[in-house]
Coordinates of C-alpha atoms and ligand atoms in Angstrom, one line a residue:
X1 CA -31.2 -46.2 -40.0
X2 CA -34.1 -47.0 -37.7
X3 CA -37.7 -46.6 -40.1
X4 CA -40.6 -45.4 -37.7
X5 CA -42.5 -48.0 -36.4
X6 CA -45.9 -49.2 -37.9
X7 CA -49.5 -48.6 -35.6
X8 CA -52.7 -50.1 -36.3
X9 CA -54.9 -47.2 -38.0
X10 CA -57.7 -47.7 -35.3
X11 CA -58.7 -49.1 -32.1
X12 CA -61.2 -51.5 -34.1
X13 CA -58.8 -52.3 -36.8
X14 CA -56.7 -53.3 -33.5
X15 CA -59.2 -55.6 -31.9
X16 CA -60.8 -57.3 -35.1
X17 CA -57.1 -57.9 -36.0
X18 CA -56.2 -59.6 -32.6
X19 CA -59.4 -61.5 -32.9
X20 CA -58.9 -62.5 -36.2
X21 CA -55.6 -64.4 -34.8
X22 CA -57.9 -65.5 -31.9
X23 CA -60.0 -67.1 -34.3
X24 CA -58.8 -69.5 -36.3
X25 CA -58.6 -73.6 -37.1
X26 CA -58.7 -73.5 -33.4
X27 CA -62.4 -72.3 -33.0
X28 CA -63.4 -75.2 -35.5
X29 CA -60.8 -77.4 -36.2
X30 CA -59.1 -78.0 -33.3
X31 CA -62.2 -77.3 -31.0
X32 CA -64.5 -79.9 -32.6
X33 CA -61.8 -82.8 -32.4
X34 CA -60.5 -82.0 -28.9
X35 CA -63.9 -81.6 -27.2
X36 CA -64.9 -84.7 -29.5
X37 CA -62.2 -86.7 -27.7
X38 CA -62.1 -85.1 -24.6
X39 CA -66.1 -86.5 -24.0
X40 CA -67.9 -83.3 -24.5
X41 CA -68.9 -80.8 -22.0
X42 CA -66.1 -82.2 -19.3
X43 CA -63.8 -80.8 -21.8
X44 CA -66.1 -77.8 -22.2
X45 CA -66.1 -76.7 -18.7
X46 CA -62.7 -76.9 -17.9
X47 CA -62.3 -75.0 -21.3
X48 CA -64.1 -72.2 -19.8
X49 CA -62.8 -72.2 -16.3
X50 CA -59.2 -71.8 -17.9
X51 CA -60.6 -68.8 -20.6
X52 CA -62.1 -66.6 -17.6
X53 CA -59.2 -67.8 -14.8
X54 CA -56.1 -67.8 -17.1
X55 CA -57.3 -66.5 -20.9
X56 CA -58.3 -63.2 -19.7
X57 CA -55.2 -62.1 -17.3
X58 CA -52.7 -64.0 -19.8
X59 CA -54.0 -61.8 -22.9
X60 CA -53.9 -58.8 -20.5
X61 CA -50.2 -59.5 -19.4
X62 CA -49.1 -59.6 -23.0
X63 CA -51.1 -56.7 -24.2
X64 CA -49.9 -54.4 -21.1
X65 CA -45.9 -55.8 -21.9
X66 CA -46.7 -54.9 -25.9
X67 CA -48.5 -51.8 -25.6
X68 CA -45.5 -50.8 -22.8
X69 CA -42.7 -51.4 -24.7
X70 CA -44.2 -50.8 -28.1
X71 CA -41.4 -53.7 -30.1
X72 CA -41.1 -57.5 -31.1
X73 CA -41.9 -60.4 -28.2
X74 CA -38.0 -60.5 -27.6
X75 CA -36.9 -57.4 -27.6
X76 CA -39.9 -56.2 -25.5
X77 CA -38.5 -58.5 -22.2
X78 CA -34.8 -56.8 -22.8
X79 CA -36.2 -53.2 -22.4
X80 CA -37.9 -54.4 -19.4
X81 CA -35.0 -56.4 -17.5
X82 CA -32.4 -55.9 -19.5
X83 CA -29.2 -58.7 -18.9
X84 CA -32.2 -60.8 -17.4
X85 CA -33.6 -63.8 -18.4
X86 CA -36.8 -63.5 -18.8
X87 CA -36.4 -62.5 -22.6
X88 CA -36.3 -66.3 -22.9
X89 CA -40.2 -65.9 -23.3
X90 CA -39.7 -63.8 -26.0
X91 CA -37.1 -66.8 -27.7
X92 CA -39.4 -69.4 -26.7
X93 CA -41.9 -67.0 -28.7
X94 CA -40.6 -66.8 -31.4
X95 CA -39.8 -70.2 -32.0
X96 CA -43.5 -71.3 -30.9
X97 CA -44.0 -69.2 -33.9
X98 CA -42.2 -71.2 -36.4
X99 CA -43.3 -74.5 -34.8
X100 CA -47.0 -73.8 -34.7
X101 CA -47.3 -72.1 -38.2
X102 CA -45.4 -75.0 -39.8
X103 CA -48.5 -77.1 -39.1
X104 CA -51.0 -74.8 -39.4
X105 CA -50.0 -74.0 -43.2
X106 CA -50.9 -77.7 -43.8
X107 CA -54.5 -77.8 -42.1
X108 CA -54.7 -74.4 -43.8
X109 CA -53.9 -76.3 -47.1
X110 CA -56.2 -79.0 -46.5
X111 CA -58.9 -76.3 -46.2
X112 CA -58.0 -74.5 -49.2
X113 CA -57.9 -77.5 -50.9
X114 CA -61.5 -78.8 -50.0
X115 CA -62.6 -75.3 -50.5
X116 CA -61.7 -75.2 -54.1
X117 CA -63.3 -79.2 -54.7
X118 CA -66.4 -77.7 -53.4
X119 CA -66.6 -75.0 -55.3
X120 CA -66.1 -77.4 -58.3
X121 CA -68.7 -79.5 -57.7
X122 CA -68.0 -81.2 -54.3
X123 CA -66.1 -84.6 -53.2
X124 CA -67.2 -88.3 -54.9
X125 CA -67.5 -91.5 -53.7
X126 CA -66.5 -92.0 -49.7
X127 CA -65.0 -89.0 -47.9
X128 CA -63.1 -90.7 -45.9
X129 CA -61.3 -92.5 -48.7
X130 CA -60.7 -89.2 -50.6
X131 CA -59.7 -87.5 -47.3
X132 CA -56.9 -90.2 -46.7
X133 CA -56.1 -90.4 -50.7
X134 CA -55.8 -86.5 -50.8
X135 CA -53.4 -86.6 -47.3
X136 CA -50.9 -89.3 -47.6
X137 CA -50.5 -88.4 -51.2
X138 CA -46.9 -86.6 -51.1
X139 CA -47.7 -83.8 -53.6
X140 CA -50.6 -82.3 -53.7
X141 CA -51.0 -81.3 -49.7
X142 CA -47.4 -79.9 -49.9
X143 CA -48.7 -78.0 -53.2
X144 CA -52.0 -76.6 -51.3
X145 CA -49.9 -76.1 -47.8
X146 CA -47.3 -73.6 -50.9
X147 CA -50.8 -71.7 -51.6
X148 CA -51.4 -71.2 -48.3
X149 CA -48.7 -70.4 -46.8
X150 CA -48.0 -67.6 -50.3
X151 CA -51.7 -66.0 -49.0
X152 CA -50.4 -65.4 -45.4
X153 CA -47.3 -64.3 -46.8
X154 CA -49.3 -61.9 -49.0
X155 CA -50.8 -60.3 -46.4
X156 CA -48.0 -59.6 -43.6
X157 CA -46.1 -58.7 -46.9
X158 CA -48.5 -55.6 -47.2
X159 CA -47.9 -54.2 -43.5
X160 CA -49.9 -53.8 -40.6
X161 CA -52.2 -51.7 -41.5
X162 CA -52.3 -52.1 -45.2
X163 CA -52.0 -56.0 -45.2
X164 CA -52.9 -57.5 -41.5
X165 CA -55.7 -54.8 -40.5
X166 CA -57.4 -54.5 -43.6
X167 CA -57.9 -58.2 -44.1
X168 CA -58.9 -58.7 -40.9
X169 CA -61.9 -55.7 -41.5
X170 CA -63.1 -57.8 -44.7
X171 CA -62.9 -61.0 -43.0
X172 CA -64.4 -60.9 -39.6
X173 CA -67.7 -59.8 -40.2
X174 CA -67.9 -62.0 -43.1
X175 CA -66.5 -65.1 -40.7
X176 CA -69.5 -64.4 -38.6
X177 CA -72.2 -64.5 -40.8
X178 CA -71.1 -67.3 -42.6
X179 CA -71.2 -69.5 -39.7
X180 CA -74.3 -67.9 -38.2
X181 CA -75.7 -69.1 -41.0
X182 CA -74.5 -72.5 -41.3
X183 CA -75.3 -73.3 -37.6
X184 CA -79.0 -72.2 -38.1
X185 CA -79.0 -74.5 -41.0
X186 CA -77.2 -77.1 -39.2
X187 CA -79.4 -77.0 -36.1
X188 CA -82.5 -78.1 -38.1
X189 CA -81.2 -81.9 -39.4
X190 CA -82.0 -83.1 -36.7
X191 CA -78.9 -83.7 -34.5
X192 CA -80.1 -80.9 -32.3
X193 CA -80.8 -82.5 -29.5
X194 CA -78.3 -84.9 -29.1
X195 CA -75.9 -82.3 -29.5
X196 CA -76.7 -80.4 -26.7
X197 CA -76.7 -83.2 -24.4
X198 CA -73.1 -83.7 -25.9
X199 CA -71.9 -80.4 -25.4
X200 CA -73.4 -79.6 -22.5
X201 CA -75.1 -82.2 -20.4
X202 CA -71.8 -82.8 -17.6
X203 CA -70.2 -86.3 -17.9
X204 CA -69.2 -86.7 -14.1
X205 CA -66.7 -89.2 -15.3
X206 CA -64.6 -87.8 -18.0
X207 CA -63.6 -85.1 -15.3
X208 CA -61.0 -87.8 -13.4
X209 CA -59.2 -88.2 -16.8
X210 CA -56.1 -85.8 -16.3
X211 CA -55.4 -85.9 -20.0
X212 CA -59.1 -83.8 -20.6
X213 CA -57.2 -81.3 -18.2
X214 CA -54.2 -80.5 -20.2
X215 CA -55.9 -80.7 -23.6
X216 CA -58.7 -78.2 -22.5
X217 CA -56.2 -75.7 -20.8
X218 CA -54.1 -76.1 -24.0
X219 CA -56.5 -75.6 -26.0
X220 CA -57.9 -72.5 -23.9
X221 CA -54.2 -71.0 -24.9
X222 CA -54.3 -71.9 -28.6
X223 CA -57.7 -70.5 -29.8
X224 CA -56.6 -66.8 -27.7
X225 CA -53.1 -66.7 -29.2
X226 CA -51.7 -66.7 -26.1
X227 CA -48.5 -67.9 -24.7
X228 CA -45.9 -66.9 -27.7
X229 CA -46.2 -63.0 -28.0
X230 CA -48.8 -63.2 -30.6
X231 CA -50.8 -60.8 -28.5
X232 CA -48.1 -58.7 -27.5
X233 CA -46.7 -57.8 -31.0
X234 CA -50.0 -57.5 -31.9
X235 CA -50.6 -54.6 -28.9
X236 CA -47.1 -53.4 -29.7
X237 CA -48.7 -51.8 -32.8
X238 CA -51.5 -49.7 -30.0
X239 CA -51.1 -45.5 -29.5
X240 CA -49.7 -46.0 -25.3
X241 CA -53.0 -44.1 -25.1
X242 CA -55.2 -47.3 -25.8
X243 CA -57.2 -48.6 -23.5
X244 CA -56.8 -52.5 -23.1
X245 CA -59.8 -54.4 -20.8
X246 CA -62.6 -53.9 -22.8
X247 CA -60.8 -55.1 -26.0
X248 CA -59.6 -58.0 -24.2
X249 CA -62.7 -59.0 -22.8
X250 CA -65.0 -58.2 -26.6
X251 CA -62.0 -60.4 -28.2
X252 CA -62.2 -63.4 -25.7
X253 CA -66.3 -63.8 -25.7
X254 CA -66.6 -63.5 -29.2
X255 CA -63.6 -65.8 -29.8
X256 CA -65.8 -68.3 -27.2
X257 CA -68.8 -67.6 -28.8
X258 CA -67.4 -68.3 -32.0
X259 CA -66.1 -71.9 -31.0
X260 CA -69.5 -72.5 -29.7
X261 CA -71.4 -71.6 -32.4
X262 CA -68.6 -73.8 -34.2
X263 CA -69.9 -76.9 -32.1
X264 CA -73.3 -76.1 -32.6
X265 CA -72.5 -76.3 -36.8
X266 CA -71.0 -79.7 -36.1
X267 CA -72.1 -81.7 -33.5
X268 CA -75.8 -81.4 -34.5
X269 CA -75.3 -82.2 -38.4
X270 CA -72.6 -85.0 -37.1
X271 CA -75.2 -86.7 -34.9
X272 CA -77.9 -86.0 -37.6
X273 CA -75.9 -88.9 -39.2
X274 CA -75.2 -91.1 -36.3
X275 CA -70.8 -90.5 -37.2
X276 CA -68.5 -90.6 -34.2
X277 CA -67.2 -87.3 -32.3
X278 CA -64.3 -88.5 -31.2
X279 CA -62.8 -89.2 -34.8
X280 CA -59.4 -87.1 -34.2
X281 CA -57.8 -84.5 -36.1
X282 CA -59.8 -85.7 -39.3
X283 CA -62.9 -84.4 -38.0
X284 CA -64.0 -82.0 -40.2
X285 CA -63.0 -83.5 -42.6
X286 CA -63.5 -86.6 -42.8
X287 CA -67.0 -86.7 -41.2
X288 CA -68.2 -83.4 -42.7
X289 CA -68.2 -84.0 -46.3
X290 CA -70.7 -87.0 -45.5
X291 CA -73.2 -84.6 -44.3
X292 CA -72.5 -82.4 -47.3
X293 CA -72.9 -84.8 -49.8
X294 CA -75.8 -86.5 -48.3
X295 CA -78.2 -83.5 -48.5
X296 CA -76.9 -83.3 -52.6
X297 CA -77.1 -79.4 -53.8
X298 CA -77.8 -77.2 -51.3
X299 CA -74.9 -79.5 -49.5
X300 CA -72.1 -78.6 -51.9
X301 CA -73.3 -74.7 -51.5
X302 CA -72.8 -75.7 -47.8
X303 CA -69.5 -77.1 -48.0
X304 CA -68.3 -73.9 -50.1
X305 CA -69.6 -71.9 -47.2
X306 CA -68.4 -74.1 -44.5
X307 CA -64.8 -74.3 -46.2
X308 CA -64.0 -70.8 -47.1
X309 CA -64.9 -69.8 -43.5
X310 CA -62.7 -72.3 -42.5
X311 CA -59.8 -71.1 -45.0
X312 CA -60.2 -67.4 -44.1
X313 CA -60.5 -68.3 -40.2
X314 CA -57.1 -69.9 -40.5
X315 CA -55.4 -66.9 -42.8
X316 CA -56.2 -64.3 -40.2
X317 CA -54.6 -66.0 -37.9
X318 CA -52.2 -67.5 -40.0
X319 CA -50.7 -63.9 -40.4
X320 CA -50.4 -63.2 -36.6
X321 CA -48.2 -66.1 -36.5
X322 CA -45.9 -65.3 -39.0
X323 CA -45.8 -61.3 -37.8
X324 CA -44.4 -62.8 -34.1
X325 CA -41.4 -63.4 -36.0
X326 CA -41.2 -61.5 -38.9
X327 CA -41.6 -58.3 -36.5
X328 CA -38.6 -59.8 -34.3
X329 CA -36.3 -60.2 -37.2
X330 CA -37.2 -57.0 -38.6
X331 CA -36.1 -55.2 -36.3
X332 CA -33.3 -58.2 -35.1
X333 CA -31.0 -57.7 -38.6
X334 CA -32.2 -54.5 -39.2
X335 CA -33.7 -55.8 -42.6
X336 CA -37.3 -54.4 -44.7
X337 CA -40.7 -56.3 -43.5
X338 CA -40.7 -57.8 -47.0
X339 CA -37.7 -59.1 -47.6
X340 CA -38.1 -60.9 -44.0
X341 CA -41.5 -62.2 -44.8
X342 CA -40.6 -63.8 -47.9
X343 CA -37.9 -65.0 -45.8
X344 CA -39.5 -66.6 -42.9
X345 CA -42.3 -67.5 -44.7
X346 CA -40.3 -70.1 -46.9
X347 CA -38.4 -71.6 -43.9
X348 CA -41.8 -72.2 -42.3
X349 CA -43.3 -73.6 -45.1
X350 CA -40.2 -75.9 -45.5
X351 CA -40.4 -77.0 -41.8
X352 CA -43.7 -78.0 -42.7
X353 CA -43.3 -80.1 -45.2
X354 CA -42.2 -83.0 -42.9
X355 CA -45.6 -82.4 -40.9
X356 CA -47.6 -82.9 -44.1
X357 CA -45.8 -86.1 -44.9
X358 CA -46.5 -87.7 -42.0
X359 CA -50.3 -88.4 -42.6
X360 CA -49.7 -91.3 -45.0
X361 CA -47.1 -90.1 -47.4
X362 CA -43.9 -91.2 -45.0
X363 CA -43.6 -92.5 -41.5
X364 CA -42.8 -89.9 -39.1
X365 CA -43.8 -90.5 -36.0
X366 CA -42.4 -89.0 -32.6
X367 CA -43.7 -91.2 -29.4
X368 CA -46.1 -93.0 -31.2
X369 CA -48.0 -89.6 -32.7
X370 CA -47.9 -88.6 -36.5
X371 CA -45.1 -85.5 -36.7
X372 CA -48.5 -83.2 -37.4
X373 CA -50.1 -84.2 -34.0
X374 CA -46.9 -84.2 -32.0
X375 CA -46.4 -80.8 -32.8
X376 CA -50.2 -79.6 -32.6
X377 CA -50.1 -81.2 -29.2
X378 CA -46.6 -80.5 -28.4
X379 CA -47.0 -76.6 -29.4
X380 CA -50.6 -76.4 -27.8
X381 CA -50.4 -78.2 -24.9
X382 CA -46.8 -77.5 -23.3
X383 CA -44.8 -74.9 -25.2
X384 CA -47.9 -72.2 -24.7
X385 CA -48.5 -73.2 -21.4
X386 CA -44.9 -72.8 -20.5
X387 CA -44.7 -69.7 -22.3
X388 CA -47.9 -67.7 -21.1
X389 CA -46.5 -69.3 -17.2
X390 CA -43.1 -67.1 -17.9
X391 CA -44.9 -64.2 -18.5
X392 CA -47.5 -64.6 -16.4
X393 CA -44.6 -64.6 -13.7
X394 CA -42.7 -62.2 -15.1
X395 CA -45.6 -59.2 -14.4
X396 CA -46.5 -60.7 -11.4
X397 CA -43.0 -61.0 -9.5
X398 CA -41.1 -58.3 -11.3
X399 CA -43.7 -55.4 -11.9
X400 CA -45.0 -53.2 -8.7
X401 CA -48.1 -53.6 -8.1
X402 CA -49.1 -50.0 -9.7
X403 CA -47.2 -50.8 -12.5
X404 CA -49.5 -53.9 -13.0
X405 CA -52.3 -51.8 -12.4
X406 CA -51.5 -48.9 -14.5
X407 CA -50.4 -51.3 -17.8
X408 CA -53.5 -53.8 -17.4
X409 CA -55.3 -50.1 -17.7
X410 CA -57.1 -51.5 -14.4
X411 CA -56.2 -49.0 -11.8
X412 CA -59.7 -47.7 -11.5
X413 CA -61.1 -51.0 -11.8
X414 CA -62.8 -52.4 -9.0
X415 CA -61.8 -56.0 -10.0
X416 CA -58.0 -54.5 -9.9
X417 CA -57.2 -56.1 -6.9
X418 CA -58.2 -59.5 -7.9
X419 CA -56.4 -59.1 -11.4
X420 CA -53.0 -58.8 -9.6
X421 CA -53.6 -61.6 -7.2
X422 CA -54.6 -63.6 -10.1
X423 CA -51.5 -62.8 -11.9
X424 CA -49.5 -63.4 -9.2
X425 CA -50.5 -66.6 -7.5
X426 CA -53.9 -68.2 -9.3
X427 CA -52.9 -68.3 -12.9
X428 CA -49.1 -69.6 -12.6
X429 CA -50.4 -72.0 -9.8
X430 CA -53.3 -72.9 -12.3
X431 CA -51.1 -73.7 -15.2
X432 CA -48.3 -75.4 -13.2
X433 CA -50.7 -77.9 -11.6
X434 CA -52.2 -78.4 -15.1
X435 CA -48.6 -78.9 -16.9
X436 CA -47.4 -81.2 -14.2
X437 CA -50.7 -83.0 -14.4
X438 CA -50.0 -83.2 -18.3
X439 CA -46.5 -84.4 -18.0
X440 CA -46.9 -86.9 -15.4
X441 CA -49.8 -88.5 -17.8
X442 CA -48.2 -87.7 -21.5
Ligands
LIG1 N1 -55.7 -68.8 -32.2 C1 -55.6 -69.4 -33.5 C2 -56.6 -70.4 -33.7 O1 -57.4 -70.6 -32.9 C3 -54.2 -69.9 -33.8 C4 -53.2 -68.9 -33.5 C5 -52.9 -67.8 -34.1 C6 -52.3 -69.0 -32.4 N2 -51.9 -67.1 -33.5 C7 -51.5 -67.9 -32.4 C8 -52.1 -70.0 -31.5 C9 -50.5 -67.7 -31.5 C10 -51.1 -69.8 -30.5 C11 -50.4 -68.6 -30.5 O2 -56.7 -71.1 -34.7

């Protein structure tokens, strides 16, 4: 027996929803360390080229295929071209899915974890020592990655509108004052300045590195939740009647803005105290926690701030990860939205158990990166890319042009012309070059 369909309960419980999957680790996290490595505001640029030329259509081709066919990422490419195979971007999807939320649950652990030493008083002696300690200890990341991982299960357990929208209500506006806050504080050590010139002054050179290429573009895909039907299951919940452009574009400035502001919380306090940018994915946490402790009280209150925005960043988003596949199987075996949660939700935490031990606990490595960073860069860089190309192509080569028009809600735009030439030539041109680019240099 088929149950009806869930549907978000309002157009803004929609859109804080899709941007609380837009923002995430990715916005702070990921962000600070790839734009620390990737020499600043070279990285930052091409970041934002690839957010206006192939963030904005990409979200709109997989909210116009979601809100169209109103089902899962897999199914939604059969009802379209049925026996064809484009439903391989749904697959691809799916798996991304279980790939990207394996690690995520154990950044989202590491979070939790410093959230909780924060709120009990703060990390002693050196940071960096603890943060390696606490990491390539084999128990107690696995054990916080478990708590994590039972939170986002927690949620998507509850339903769409019960569970996913109604966290995403409380979060959001809590998400954005909490790091309002911080960055006003953080802006007045001293760092300010320097900062700036980081983040924004242009650094001719770093633009002939390829690799700043591919990481930005990547990362462009990962803080939007595009490329793995994230966005389209999420749209798959809308009334047909919904209107998509403006949603799109209030969810990709604020999801820029907020990975600004991000940079503006870290880059001035990490200058403040002459530490290194390009540290990797330790960043936050290794070079953070020095700033926190140095300023002694009002410090730990910071780091309780800083790390529960962190932790519920990653949660919101956490759950849109987990809902790409739990919505496919659903409806795949025919099977209840909690039994498939709890379901999925284990074997992801399970696969990413091998990505926690692989920061000191055991040696995993996979061409010459930890298991945690192949798959962060692996997921990010390619498998989005590759995925957000097939669907990019799919609209723009199978759809007529009015259907474009007419599902992208852009018919009566006057930019409508330049959407579809965009998703039929600039975008998949723009990401092939960039994938090429990446694999000739990976
Ligand atoms: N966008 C989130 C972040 O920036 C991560 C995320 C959630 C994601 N859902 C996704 C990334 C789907 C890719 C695809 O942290």
């Amino acid at each position: 027996m088929q149950q009806k369909r869930e549907q978000w309960g309002s157009r803004w419980g929609f859109i804080l929803a899709a941007m609380g999957s837009a923002v995430g680790l990715g916005n702070i996290w990921r962000f600070s360390y790839a734009m620390g490595e990737g020499g600043g505001s070279a990285f930052l640029i091409i970041y934002l080229v690839s957010v206006l030329v192939i963030g904005f259509p990409v979200m709109l081709i997989e909210f116009s295929i979601g809100r169209r066919t109103q089902t899962d990422a897999v199914d939604a490419f059969k009802k379209l071209a049925p026996k064809s195979g484009w439903l391989v971007a749904g697959g691809l999807g799916v798996l991304a899915a279980f790939l990207i939320l394996s690690f995520y649950g154990v950044i989202g652990g590491w979070s939790l974890r410093y959230m909780f030493e924060y709120m009990t008083g703060g990390i002693t002696g050196d940071p960096q020592d603890f943060f390696v300690g606490f990491i390539s200890d084999p128990a107690s990341p696995v054990f916080w990655q478990f708590v994590f991982m039972a939170l986002t299960v927690g949620i998507v357990f509850l339903g769409v509108q019960k569970g996913i929208e109604l966290s995403s209500k409380v979060m959001m506006p809590v998400l954005s004052i909490l790091l309002i806050g911080l960055a006003a504080y953080s802006l007045t050590l001293g760092g300010a300045e320097e900062a700036f010139a980081f983040m924004f002054q242009p650094d001719w050179d770093a633009f002939t590195d390829p690799s700043v290429y591919i990481s930005a573009m990547g990362q462009a895909f990962f803080t939007l939740s595009l490329g793995m039907g994230a966005m389209l299951t999420y749209a798959s919940y809308l009334d047909p009647e919904e209107r998509l452009t403006s949603s799109a574009a209030i969810i990709i400035v604020l999801d820029t803005l907020f990975a600004l502001v991000s940079g503006l919380v870290i880059f001035p306090a990490l200058f403040a105290f002459g530490l290194d940018p390009s540290e990797g994915a330790g960043l936050v946490f290794m070079v953070l926690p020095n700033i926190f402790e140095a300023l002694g009280g009002i410090g730990t209150l910071a780091g309780v701030v800083f790390f529960v925005l962190l932790s519920m960043a990653a949660l919101s988003s956490a759950i849109s990860l987990l809902e790409v596949a739990v919505a496919y199987f659903m409806r795949r075996l025919n099977a209840s939205r909690k039994a498939m949660t709890l379901v999925v939700g284990l074997v992801i935490f399970l696969l990413g158990v091998p990505s926690s031990l692989s920061q000191g606990a055991m040696d995993i490595t996979i061409l010459g990166d930890s298991f945690l960073d192949f798959m962060d860069a692996f997921t990010g860089n390619l498998v989005l890319p590759l995925g957000g190309l097939i669907m990019v192509l799919f609209v723009g080569w199978t759809w007529t042009k009015k259907e474009i028009l007419d599902h992208g809600d852009v018919a009566d735009q006057s930019w409508g012309p330049l959407y579809v030439l965009t998703a039929k030539f600039v975008a998949p041109v723009a990401i092939l070059l960039v994938l090429i680019i990446g694999m000739i240099n990976w």
